[in-house]
Amino acid sequence: MSDHAFTISADSRIHDPYRLNRAAGHGTGSATGHGQGGPASKFVTVAYGFWIFLLSDIIMFSAFFAAYAVLAKATAGGPTGKDLFEPARVAVQTGVLLTSSFTGGLATLASHRRSMAATQFWLLITGLLGAAFLFLELQEFATMIGEQAGPSRSAFLSAFFALVGCHGTHVALGLLWLGTMMAQLWVKGFRPDILRRLHCFGLFWHALDIIWVAIFTLVYLLGASP
């Protein structure tokens, strides 16, 4: 090989950090998605795609928040948020949901250690806390409807039930997803596809926490204020 050809080959390696022009049979290692040639790993692409789904979900919630902001004062002579909301109950709900997010993170850490007992335990605690949150929310809805403050009473209550109910529906679906994940882990173990789904569940559950903090602040705290 001539010196000129060697120089070209060396320059190619220097100026081709992703090794896109590597010859067949050379450098057959799989790409990691960290600048070492080729597309990102499936774990990264799945997580990225799920983030896009979460962003679309947040856009939907933004529409509900906007509708509530417009209709918050449209009580039609009926009860207001100050009359209906119980800050103590909502504070308990918030604490329960935020704690479930913490235990969900512990479950993720346990799955990284491939500890089946710890993973299942923390997922179970997460599910129980989520169920407690949902029970408190349904109890609140039942109390309000019993006091003739259902969603048909005023535009304010329609917007309230739509926003908070949509979040509650997401929590219920998350609990179904959580139960499915626990069963899949128990039967199939820590397979790569199971771990990807568990990671997506974690993203989903944390996103619900963020949305609830916004509901707690903009709906309950402001609504219960004088």
Coordinates of N, CA, C and O in Angstrom, one line a residue, residues 68-220:
Y68 N -61.0 24.7 31.6 CA -61.3 24.9 33.0 C -61.1 26.4 33.4 O -61.8 27.0 34.1
A69 N -59.9 26.9 32.9 CA -59.6 28.3 33.2 C -60.7 29.3 32.7 O -61.0 30.3 33.4
V70 N -61.2 29.0 31.6 CA -62.3 29.9 31.0 C -63.6 29.7 31.8 O -64.3 30.7 32.0
L71 N -63.9 28.5 32.2 CA -65.2 28.2 32.8 C -65.2 28.2 34.4 O -66.2 27.9 35.0
A72 N -64.1 28.5 35.0 CA -63.9 28.4 36.4 C -64.9 29.3 37.2 O -65.4 29.0 38.3
K73 N -65.3 30.4 36.6 CA -66.2 31.3 37.3 C -67.7 31.1 36.8 O -68.6 31.8 37.3
A74 N -67.9 30.2 35.9 CA -69.3 30.0 35.3 C -70.0 29.0 36.2 O -70.3 27.9 35.8
T75 N -70.4 29.5 37.4 CA -71.0 28.6 38.3 C -72.6 28.5 38.2 O -73.2 27.7 38.8
A76 N -73.1 29.4 37.4 CA -74.6 29.5 37.2 C -75.3 29.6 38.5 O -76.4 29.0 38.7
G77 N -74.8 30.3 39.5 CA -75.4 30.4 40.8 C -75.3 29.2 41.7 O -75.8 29.2 42.8
G78 N -74.5 28.3 41.2 CA -74.4 27.1 42.0 C -73.1 27.1 42.9 O -72.5 28.2 43.1
P79 N -72.7 26.0 43.5 CA -71.6 26.0 44.4 C -70.3 26.3 43.7 O -70.1 26.0 42.5
T80 N -69.3 26.9 44.4 CA -68.0 27.2 43.8 C -67.0 26.3 44.4 O -67.3 25.4 45.2
G81 N -65.8 26.4 43.9 CA -64.7 25.6 44.4 C -64.5 25.7 45.9 O -64.2 24.8 46.6
K82 N -64.6 26.9 46.4 CA -64.5 27.2 47.8 C -65.5 26.5 48.6 O -65.3 26.0 49.8
D83 N -66.7 26.3 48.1 CA -67.8 25.6 48.8 C -67.6 24.1 48.7 O -68.0 23.4 49.7
L84 N -66.9 23.6 47.7 CA -66.9 22.1 47.5 C -65.5 21.4 47.9 O -65.5 20.3 48.3
F85 N -64.4 22.1 47.6 CA -63.1 21.5 47.7 C -62.7 21.4 49.2 O -63.0 22.2 50.0
E86 N -62.1 20.2 49.5 CA -61.6 20.0 50.8 C -60.0 19.9 50.7 O -59.5 18.8 50.4
P87 N -59.3 20.9 51.1 CA -57.9 21.0 50.9 C -57.2 19.8 51.6 O -56.2 19.3 51.1
A88 N -57.7 19.4 52.8 CA -57.0 18.4 53.6 C -57.1 17.1 52.8 O -56.1 16.3 52.7
R89 N -58.2 16.7 52.3 CA -58.4 15.5 51.5 C -57.5 15.5 50.3 O -56.8 14.5 49.9
V90 N -57.5 16.6 49.6 CA -56.7 16.7 48.4 C -55.2 16.7 48.7 O -54.4 16.1 47.9
A91 N -54.8 17.2 49.8 CA -53.4 17.1 50.3 C -53.0 15.7 50.5 O -51.9 15.2 50.2
V92 N -53.9 14.9 51.1 CA -53.6 13.5 51.3 C -53.5 12.7 50.0 O -52.6 11.9 49.7
Q93 N -54.4 13.1 49.0 CA -54.3 12.5 47.7 C -53.0 12.8 47.0 O -52.4 11.9 46.5
T94 N -52.6 14.0 47.2 CA -51.3 14.4 46.5 C -50.1 13.7 47.2 O -49.2 13.2 46.4
G95 N -50.1 13.6 48.5 CA -49.1 12.8 49.2 C -49.0 11.4 48.7 O -47.9 10.8 48.5
V96 N -50.2 10.8 48.6 CA -50.3 9.4 48.2 C -49.7 9.2 46.8 O -48.9 8.2 46.5
L97 N -50.1 10.0 45.9 CA -49.7 9.9 44.5 C -48.2 10.1 44.3 O -47.5 9.4 43.6
L98 N -47.7 11.2 45.0 CA -46.2 11.4 44.9 C -45.4 10.3 45.6 O -44.3 10.0 45.1
T99 N -45.9 9.7 46.6 CA -45.2 8.6 47.2 C -45.2 7.4 46.3 O -44.2 6.7 46.2
S100 N -46.3 7.2 45.6 CA -46.4 6.1 44.6 C -45.3 6.3 43.5 O -44.8 5.3 43.0
S101 N -45.0 7.5 43.1 CA -44.0 7.8 42.1 C -42.6 7.4 42.7 O -41.8 6.9 42.0
F102 N -42.4 7.7 44.0 CA -41.1 7.3 44.6 C -41.0 5.8 44.7 O -39.9 5.3 44.3
T103 N -42.0 5.1 45.1 CA -41.9 3.7 45.1 C -41.8 3.1 43.7 O -41.1 2.0 43.5
G104 N -42.4 3.7 42.7 CA -42.2 3.3 41.4 C -40.7 3.4 40.9 O -40.2 2.5 40.2
G105 N -40.1 4.5 41.4 CA -38.6 4.6 41.1 C -37.8 3.5 41.8 O -36.8 3.0 41.2
L106 N -38.2 3.2 43.0 CA -37.5 2.1 43.7 C -37.7 0.8 43.0 O -36.7 -0.1 42.9
A107 N -38.9 0.6 42.4 CA -39.1 -0.7 41.6 C -38.1 -0.7 40.4 O -37.6 -1.7 40.0
T108 N -38.0 0.5 39.7 CA -37.1 0.6 38.6 C -35.6 0.2 39.0 O -34.9 -0.5 38.3
L109 N -35.2 0.8 40.1 CA -33.8 0.5 40.6 C -33.7 -1.0 40.9 O -32.6 -1.6 40.6
A110 N -34.7 -1.6 41.5 CA -34.7 -3.0 41.8 C -34.6 -3.9 40.5 O -33.9 -4.9 40.5
S111 N -35.3 -3.4 39.5 CA -35.2 -4.1 38.2 C -33.8 -4.1 37.6 O -33.4 -5.0 36.9
H112 N -33.1 -3.0 37.8 CA -31.8 -2.8 37.3 C -30.8 -3.8 38.0 O -29.9 -4.3 37.4
R113 N -31.2 -4.2 39.3 CA -30.4 -5.2 40.0 C -30.9 -6.6 39.7 O -30.3 -7.5 40.2
R114 N -31.9 -6.7 38.9 CA -32.5 -8.0 38.5 C -33.0 -8.7 39.8 O -32.9 -9.9 39.9
S115 N -33.6 -7.9 40.7 CA -34.1 -8.5 42.0 C -35.6 -8.7 41.8 O -36.4 -7.7 41.9
M116 N -36.1 -9.9 41.5 CA -37.5 -10.1 41.3 C -38.3 -9.8 42.5 O -39.4 -9.1 42.4
A117 N -37.9 -10.2 43.7 CA -38.7 -10.0 44.9 C -38.9 -8.5 45.2 O -40.0 -8.0 45.5
A118 N -37.7 -7.7 45.1 CA -37.8 -6.3 45.4 C -38.6 -5.6 44.3 O -39.4 -4.6 44.7
T119 N -38.5 -5.9 43.1 CA -39.2 -5.3 42.0 C -40.7 -5.5 42.2 O -41.5 -4.5 42.1
Q120 N -41.1 -6.7 42.4 CA -42.5 -7.0 42.6 C -43.1 -6.3 43.8 O -44.2 -5.8 43.8
F121 N -42.3 -6.3 44.9 CA -42.7 -5.6 46.1 C -43.0 -4.1 45.9 O -44.1 -3.6 46.3
W122 N -42.1 -3.4 45.3 CA -42.3 -2.0 45.1 C -43.3 -1.7 44.1 O -44.0 -0.7 44.2
L123 N -43.5 -2.6 43.1 CA -44.6 -2.4 42.1 C -45.9 -2.6 42.8 O -46.9 -1.8 42.5
L124 N -46.0 -3.5 43.7 CA -47.2 -3.8 44.5 C -47.6 -2.5 45.3 O -48.7 -2.1 45.4
I125 N -46.6 -2.0 46.0 CA -46.8 -0.8 46.9 C -47.2 0.3 46.0 O -48.2 1.1 46.3
T126 N -46.6 0.5 44.8 CA -47.0 1.6 43.9 C -48.5 1.4 43.5 O -49.2 2.4 43.4
G127 N -48.9 0.2 43.2 CA -50.3 -0.1 42.8 C -51.2 0.2 43.9 O -52.3 0.8 43.7
L128 N -50.9 -0.2 45.1 CA -51.8 0.0 46.2 C -52.0 1.5 46.5 O -53.1 2.0 46.8
L129 N -50.9 2.3 46.4 CA -51.0 3.7 46.6 C -51.8 4.4 45.5 O -52.6 5.3 45.7
G130 N -51.6 3.9 44.2 CA -52.4 4.4 43.1 C -53.9 4.1 43.3 O -54.7 5.0 43.1
A131 N -54.2 2.9 43.8 CA -55.6 2.5 44.1 C -56.2 3.4 45.2 O -57.3 3.8 45.1
A132 N -55.3 3.7 46.2 CA -55.8 4.6 47.3 C -56.1 6.0 46.8 O -57.1 6.6 47.2
F133 N -55.3 6.5 45.9 CA -55.5 7.8 45.3 C -56.8 7.8 44.5 O -57.7 8.7 44.7
L134 N -57.0 6.7 43.8 CA -58.2 6.7 42.9 C -59.5 6.5 43.8 O -60.5 7.1 43.5
F135 N -59.4 5.8 44.9 CA -60.5 5.6 45.8 C -60.9 7.0 46.4 O -62.1 7.3 46.5
L136 N -59.9 7.8 46.8 CA -60.2 9.1 47.4 C -60.9 10.0 46.4 O -61.8 10.8 46.7
E137 N -60.4 9.9 45.1 CA -61.0 10.7 44.1 C -62.4 10.3 43.8 O -63.3 11.2 43.6
L138 N -62.7 9.1 43.7 CA -64.1 8.6 43.4 C -65.0 9.0 44.6 O -66.1 9.3 44.4
Q139 N -64.4 8.9 45.8 CA -65.2 9.3 47.0 C -65.6 10.8 46.9 O -66.7 11.2 47.3
E140 N -64.6 11.6 46.5 CA -64.9 13.0 46.3 C -66.0 13.3 45.3 O -66.9 14.0 45.5
F141 N -65.9 12.6 44.1 CA -66.9 12.7 43.1 C -68.3 12.3 43.6 O -69.3 13.0 43.4
A142 N -68.3 11.2 44.3 CA -69.6 10.7 44.9 C -70.2 11.7 45.8 O -71.4 11.9 45.8
T143 N -69.4 12.3 46.7 CA -69.9 13.3 47.7 C -70.4 14.5 47.0 O -71.5 15.0 47.3
M144 N -69.7 15.0 45.9 CA -70.2 16.2 45.2 C -71.5 15.9 44.5 O -72.4 16.7 44.5
I145 N -71.6 14.7 43.8 CA -72.8 14.4 43.1 C -74.0 14.3 44.1 O -75.1 14.7 43.9
G146 N -73.7 13.7 45.3 CA -74.7 13.6 46.3 C -75.2 14.9 46.8 O -76.3 15.0 47.3
E147 N -74.4 15.9 46.7 CA -74.8 17.3 47.1 C -75.3 18.1 46.0 O -75.3 19.3 46.0
Q148 N -75.7 17.4 44.9 CA -76.3 18.0 43.7 C -75.3 19.0 43.1 O -75.7 20.0 42.5
A149 N -74.0 18.6 43.1 CA -73.0 19.3 42.4 C -72.3 18.5 41.4 O -71.1 18.4 41.4
G150 N -73.1 17.8 40.6 CA -72.5 17.0 39.5 C -72.1 17.7 38.3 O -72.2 19.0 38.3
P151 N -71.6 17.1 37.3 CA -71.1 17.8 36.1 C -72.1 18.6 35.4 O -71.8 19.5 34.6
S152 N -73.4 18.2 35.5 CA -74.4 18.9 34.8 C -75.0 20.2 35.5 O -75.8 20.9 35.0
R153 N -74.4 20.4 36.7 CA -74.9 21.6 37.5 C -74.5 22.9 36.9 O -75.3 23.9 36.9
S154 N -73.3 23.0 36.4 CA -72.8 24.2 35.9 C -71.6 24.0 34.9 O -71.1 22.8 34.9
A155 N -71.3 25.0 34.2 CA -70.1 24.8 33.3 C -68.8 24.6 34.1 O -67.9 23.9 33.7
F156 N -68.7 25.3 35.2 CA -67.6 25.1 36.1 C -67.4 23.7 36.5 O -66.3 23.1 36.4
L157 N -68.5 23.0 36.9 CA -68.4 21.6 37.4 C -68.2 20.7 36.2 O -67.5 19.7 36.4
S158 N -68.7 21.0 35.1 CA -68.5 20.2 33.9 C -67.0 20.2 33.5 O -66.4 19.1 33.3
A159 N -66.4 21.4 33.6 CA -64.9 21.5 33.3 C -64.1 20.8 34.4 O -63.1 20.1 34.1
F160 N -64.5 20.9 35.6 CA -63.8 20.3 36.7 C -63.9 18.7 36.6 O -62.8 18.1 36.7
F161 N -65.0 18.2 36.4 CA -65.2 16.7 36.3 C -64.4 16.2 35.1 O -63.8 15.1 35.1
A162 N -64.4 17.0 34.0 CA -63.7 16.5 32.8 C -62.2 16.5 33.0 O -61.6 15.5 32.7
L163 N -61.7 17.5 33.6 CA -60.2 17.6 33.8 C -59.8 16.6 34.9 O -58.9 15.7 34.6
V164 N -60.3 16.6 36.0 CA -59.9 15.7 37.1 C -60.3 14.2 36.8 O -59.5 13.3 37.0
G165 N -61.4 14.0 36.1 CA -61.8 12.7 35.7 C -60.9 12.1 34.7 O -60.7 10.9 34.6
C166 N -60.4 13.0 33.8 CA -59.5 12.5 32.7 C -58.2 12.0 33.4 O -57.7 11.0 33.0
H167 N -57.7 12.8 34.3 CA -56.5 12.3 35.1 C -56.8 11.0 35.8 O -56.0 10.1 35.8
G168 N -58.0 10.9 36.5 CA -58.3 9.7 37.2 C -58.4 8.5 36.2 O -58.0 7.4 36.6
T169 N -58.9 8.7 35.0 CA -59.0 7.6 34.1 C -57.6 7.2 33.7 O -57.3 5.9 33.5
H170 N -56.6 8.1 33.6 CA -55.3 7.7 33.3 C -54.7 6.9 34.4 O -53.9 6.0 34.2
V171 N -55.0 7.3 35.7 CA -54.5 6.5 36.8 C -55.0 5.1 36.8 O -54.3 4.1 37.0
A172 N -56.3 5.0 36.5 CA -56.9 3.6 36.4 C -56.3 2.8 35.3 O -56.0 1.6 35.5
L173 N -56.1 3.4 34.2 CA -55.4 2.6 33.1 C -54.0 2.3 33.5 O -53.4 1.2 33.2
G174 N -53.3 3.2 34.2 CA -52.0 2.9 34.7 C -51.9 1.7 35.7 O -51.0 0.9 35.6
L175 N -53.0 1.6 36.5 CA -53.0 0.5 37.4 C -53.2 -0.8 36.6 O -52.6 -1.9 37.0
L176 N -54.0 -0.8 35.6 CA -54.2 -2.0 34.8 C -52.8 -2.4 34.1 O -52.4 -3.5 34.0
W177 N -52.1 -1.4 33.6 CA -50.8 -1.6 33.0 C -49.9 -2.1 34.1 O -49.1 -3.1 33.8
L178 N -49.9 -1.6 35.3 CA -49.0 -2.1 36.3 C -49.3 -3.5 36.6 O -48.3 -4.3 36.8
G179 N -50.5 -3.9 36.8 CA -50.8 -5.3 37.0 C -50.3 -6.2 35.9 O -49.8 -7.3 36.2
T180 N -50.5 -5.8 34.7 CA -50.0 -6.6 33.6 C -48.5 -6.7 33.6 O -47.9 -7.8 33.4
M181 N -47.8 -5.6 34.0 CA -46.3 -5.7 34.0 C -45.9 -6.6 35.1 O -44.9 -7.4 35.0
M182 N -46.5 -6.6 36.3 CA -46.2 -7.5 37.4 C -46.3 -9.0 36.9 O -45.5 -9.8 37.2
A183 N -47.4 -9.3 36.2 CA -47.6 -10.7 35.7 C -46.6 -11.0 34.7 O -46.1 -12.2 34.7
Q184 N -46.3 -10.1 33.8 CA -45.3 -10.5 32.8 C -43.9 -10.7 33.4 O -43.1 -11.6 33.0
L185 N -43.5 -9.9 34.4 CA -42.2 -10.1 35.0 C -42.2 -11.4 35.7 O -41.2 -12.1 35.7
W186 N -43.3 -11.8 36.4 CA -43.3 -13.0 37.1 C -43.2 -14.2 36.2 O -42.5 -15.2 36.5
V187 N -43.8 -14.2 35.0 CA -43.9 -15.3 34.1 C -42.6 -15.3 33.2 O -42.0 -16.4 33.0
K188 N -42.2 -14.2 32.7 CA -41.2 -14.1 31.7 C -39.8 -13.6 32.2 O -38.8 -13.7 31.4
G189 N -39.8 -13.0 33.4 CA -38.5 -12.6 33.9 C -38.1 -11.2 33.3 O -38.9 -10.5 32.7
F190 N -36.8 -10.9 33.5 CA -36.3 -9.6 33.1 C -35.8 -9.6 31.6 O -34.7 -9.4 31.3
R191 N -36.8 -9.9 30.7 CA -36.4 -9.9 29.3 C -36.3 -8.4 28.9 O -36.9 -7.5 29.4
P192 N -35.5 -8.2 27.8 CA -35.3 -6.8 27.3 C -36.6 -6.1 27.0 O -36.8 -4.9 27.3
D193 N -37.6 -6.8 26.3 CA -38.8 -6.2 26.0 C -39.6 -5.8 27.2 O -40.3 -4.8 27.3
I194 N -39.6 -6.7 28.2 CA -40.3 -6.4 29.5 C -39.7 -5.2 30.2 O -40.4 -4.3 30.7
L195 N -38.4 -5.1 30.2 CA -37.7 -3.9 30.8 C -38.1 -2.6 30.1 O -38.2 -1.6 30.7
R196 N -38.2 -2.7 28.8 CA -38.6 -1.5 28.0 C -40.0 -1.1 28.4 O -40.2 0.1 28.6
R197 N -40.9 -2.0 28.5 CA -42.3 -1.7 28.9 C -42.3 -1.1 30.3 O -43.1 -0.2 30.6
L198 N -41.5 -1.7 31.2 CA -41.5 -1.2 32.6 C -40.9 0.2 32.6 O -41.4 1.1 33.4
H199 N -39.9 0.5 31.8 CA -39.4 1.9 31.7 C -40.5 2.9 31.2 O -40.6 4.0 31.8
C200 N -41.2 2.5 30.2 CA -42.3 3.3 29.7 C -43.4 3.5 30.7 O -43.9 4.6 30.8
F201 N -43.7 2.5 31.5 CA -44.7 2.7 32.6 C -44.2 3.7 33.6 O -44.9 4.5 34.0
G202 N -42.9 3.7 33.9 CA -42.3 4.6 34.8 C -42.5 6.1 34.3 O -42.8 7.0 35.1
L203 N -42.2 6.3 33.0 CA -42.4 7.6 32.4 C -43.8 8.0 32.5 O -44.1 9.2 32.8
F204 N -44.7 7.1 32.2 CA -46.2 7.4 32.2 C -46.6 7.8 33.6 O -47.3 8.8 33.8
W205 N -46.2 7.1 34.6 CA -46.6 7.3 36.0 C -46.0 8.6 36.5 O -46.7 9.4 37.2
H206 N -44.8 8.9 36.2 CA -44.2 10.2 36.6 C -44.9 11.4 35.9 O -45.1 12.5 36.5
A207 N -45.3 11.2 34.7 CA -46.0 12.3 34.0 C -47.4 12.5 34.6 O -47.8 13.7 34.7
L208 N -48.0 11.5 35.1 CA -49.3 11.7 35.8 C -49.1 12.5 37.1 O -49.9 13.3 37.5
D209 N -48.0 12.3 37.8 CA -47.6 13.1 38.9 C -47.5 14.6 38.6 O -48.0 15.5 39.3
I210 N -46.8 14.9 37.5 CA -46.6 16.2 37.1 C -48.0 16.9 36.8 O -48.2 18.1 37.2
I211 N -48.8 16.2 36.1 CA -50.1 16.7 35.7 C -51.0 17.0 37.0 O -51.7 18.0 37.1
W212 N -50.9 16.0 38.0 CA -51.6 16.2 39.2 C -51.1 17.4 40.0 O -52.0 18.1 40.6
V213 N -49.9 17.6 40.0 CA -49.3 18.8 40.7 C -50.0 20.1 40.1 O -50.3 21.0 40.8
A214 N -50.1 20.1 38.8 CA -50.7 21.3 38.2 C -52.2 21.4 38.5 O -52.7 22.4 38.8
I215 N -52.9 20.2 38.6 CA -54.3 20.2 39.0 C -54.4 20.7 40.4 O -55.3 21.5 40.8
F216 N -53.6 20.2 41.3 CA -53.6 20.5 42.7 C -53.4 22.0 42.9 O -54.1 22.6 43.7
T217 N -52.5 22.6 42.1 CA -52.2 24.0 42.3 C -53.3 24.9 41.6 O -53.8 25.8 42.3
L218 N -53.6 24.6 40.4 CA -54.5 25.5 39.6 C -55.9 25.3 39.9 O -56.7 26.3 39.7
V219 N -56.3 24.1 40.2 CA -57.7 23.8 40.5 C -58.1 23.9 41.9 O -59.0 24.7 42.3
Y220 N -57.4 23.1 42.7 CA -57.8 23.0 44.1 C -57.3 24.2 45.0 O -58.1 24.8 45.7

